C-alpha cells in the first residue's frame, strides 16, 4: 500500500496534539526536523491503547506511527519488517527505512 492511500482510506485516528488523559508518555525522539512521541495505556502489562504525536510535515512518519500503534494494540509488538512490507509500494525505500528506525526508536521504553 502507498502512504497516501493509507492516510486517505484508513485515516490517522491515533494522532493527538498533546498527551491524552490516562496515557503515559514514552520519551520524545527528534531527528532533524522530525519529532515523534508515543503515549500508551496498559492493562495487565499489555498495551491496550496507543496514541502518538508527530511532526505533520512527513506523511510517511505519520502513517508508520499509526500502523505501529495498531500493531502494538493487536499483537503487542512492532517489527521493522512488518512496517516496511505494509508500505512496500512506496518508491523511496531508503526514506521509509529511516522513518521506520525513528518509529522503533520512539517505541523503546
Short mmCIF file of C-alpha atoms in Angstrom, two decimals:
data_model
loop_
_atom_site.label_atom_id
_atom_site.label_comp_id
_atom_site.label_asym_id
_atom_site.label_seq_id
_atom_site.Cartn_x
_atom_site.Cartn_y
_atom_site.Cartn_z
CA UNK A 1 0.00 0.00 0.00
CA UNK A 2 1.11 3.56 -0.56
CA UNK A 3 1.25 6.03 2.34
CA UNK A 4 -1.10 8.44 0.55
CA UNK A 5 -3.73 5.71 0.05
CA UNK A 6 -3.40 4.54 3.64
CA UNK A 7 -4.00 8.04 5.02
CA UNK A 8 -6.97 8.64 2.69
CA UNK A 9 -8.65 5.26 3.33
CA UNK A 10 -7.68 4.49 6.93
CA UNK A 11 -7.04 7.92 8.40
CA UNK A 12 -4.83 8.89 11.31
CA UNK A 13 -7.20 8.08 14.16
CA UNK A 14 -4.48 7.75 16.80
CA UNK A 15 -2.79 11.10 16.11
CA UNK A 16 -3.14 13.54 19.04
CA UNK A 17 -1.97 17.10 19.73
CA UNK A 18 -0.97 16.50 23.36
CA UNK A 19 -0.80 13.74 25.95
CA UNK A 20 -4.25 12.19 26.42
CA UNK A 21 -5.60 11.61 29.94
CA UNK A 22 -4.79 8.20 31.36
CA UNK A 23 -1.88 7.57 28.97
CA UNK A 24 1.77 7.59 29.95
CA UNK A 25 4.33 9.12 27.59
CA UNK A 26 7.35 7.40 26.10
CA UNK A 27 10.36 9.69 25.56
CA UNK A 28 10.10 12.02 22.59
CA UNK A 29 12.62 11.42 19.81
CA UNK A 30 13.84 14.03 17.36
CA UNK A 31 15.78 13.58 14.18
CA UNK A 32 16.39 16.63 12.04
CA UNK A 33 13.02 18.35 11.58
CA UNK A 34 11.05 15.28 12.64
CA UNK A 35 9.78 14.60 16.14
CA UNK A 36 7.71 11.70 17.42
CA UNK A 37 6.27 10.62 20.75
CA UNK A 38 4.04 7.71 21.68
CA UNK A 39 1.54 7.56 24.55
CA UNK A 40 0.44 4.21 25.94
CA UNK A 41 -2.34 2.91 28.14
CA UNK A 42 -1.62 -0.50 29.59
CA UNK A 43 -3.80 -3.10 31.24
CA UNK A 44 -2.29 -6.13 32.97
CA UNK A 45 1.11 -5.37 31.46
CA UNK A 46 -0.16 -5.27 27.87
CA UNK A 47 -0.72 -2.24 25.67
CA UNK A 48 -4.45 -1.62 25.48
CA UNK A 49 -4.36 1.69 23.61
CA UNK A 50 -1.69 3.68 21.80
CA UNK A 51 -1.64 7.28 20.61
CA UNK A 52 1.11 9.36 19.03
CA UNK A 53 2.14 12.93 18.41
CA UNK A 54 4.43 13.69 15.49
CA UNK A 55 5.60 16.36 13.13
CA UNK A 56 2.93 16.76 10.48
CA UNK A 57 5.28 17.53 7.61
CA UNK A 58 6.14 13.88 6.97
CA UNK A 59 3.18 11.76 5.87
CA UNK A 60 5.39 8.66 5.85
CA UNK A 61 6.24 9.10 9.53
CA UNK A 62 2.59 9.68 10.47
CA UNK A 63 1.37 6.63 8.54
CA UNK A 64 4.09 4.42 10.02
CA UNK A 65 3.26 5.67 13.51
CA UNK A 66 -0.45 4.94 13.01
CA UNK A 67 0.36 1.43 11.81
CA UNK A 68 2.80 0.90 14.70
CA UNK A 69 0.06 1.82 17.19
CA UNK A 70 -2.34 -0.64 15.56
CA UNK A 71 0.24 -3.44 15.67
CA UNK A 72 1.09 -2.67 19.29
CA UNK A 73 -2.57 -2.82 20.28
CA UNK A 74 -3.32 -6.02 18.37
CA UNK A 75 -0.08 -8.02 18.61
CA UNK A 76 1.82 -6.35 21.44
CA UNK A 77 4.89 -5.79 19.28
CA UNK A 78 6.10 -3.85 16.27
CA UNK A 79 8.61 -5.33 13.85
CA UNK A 80 10.61 -3.41 11.25
CA UNK A 81 9.87 -5.94 8.50
CA UNK A 82 6.13 -5.73 9.11
CA UNK A 83 6.10 -1.93 8.83
CA UNK A 84 8.21 -1.93 5.67
CA UNK A 85 6.27 -4.73 3.96
CA UNK A 86 2.92 -3.00 4.63
CA UNK A 87 4.10 0.03 2.62
CA UNK A 88 6.10 -1.92 0.03
CA UNK A 89 4.57 0.10 -2.84
CA UNK A 90 6.40 3.24 -1.70
CA UNK A 91 9.21 4.15 -4.11
CA UNK A 92 11.67 5.78 -1.71
CA UNK A 93 12.75 2.70 0.29
CA UNK A 94 15.66 4.49 1.97
CA UNK A 95 13.41 7.21 3.38
CA UNK A 96 10.88 4.62 4.58
CA UNK A 97 13.64 2.71 6.38
CA UNK A 98 14.83 5.91 8.07
CA UNK A 99 11.29 6.68 9.25
CA UNK A 100 10.81 3.10 10.50
CA UNK A 101 14.01 3.43 12.55
CA UNK A 102 12.64 6.64 14.07
CA UNK A 103 9.35 4.91 14.96
CA UNK A 104 11.15 1.97 16.55
CA UNK A 105 13.44 4.29 18.50
CA UNK A 106 10.40 6.17 19.82
CA UNK A 107 8.78 2.92 20.96
CA UNK A 108 11.72 1.81 23.09
CA UNK A 109 10.83 2.11 26.74
#
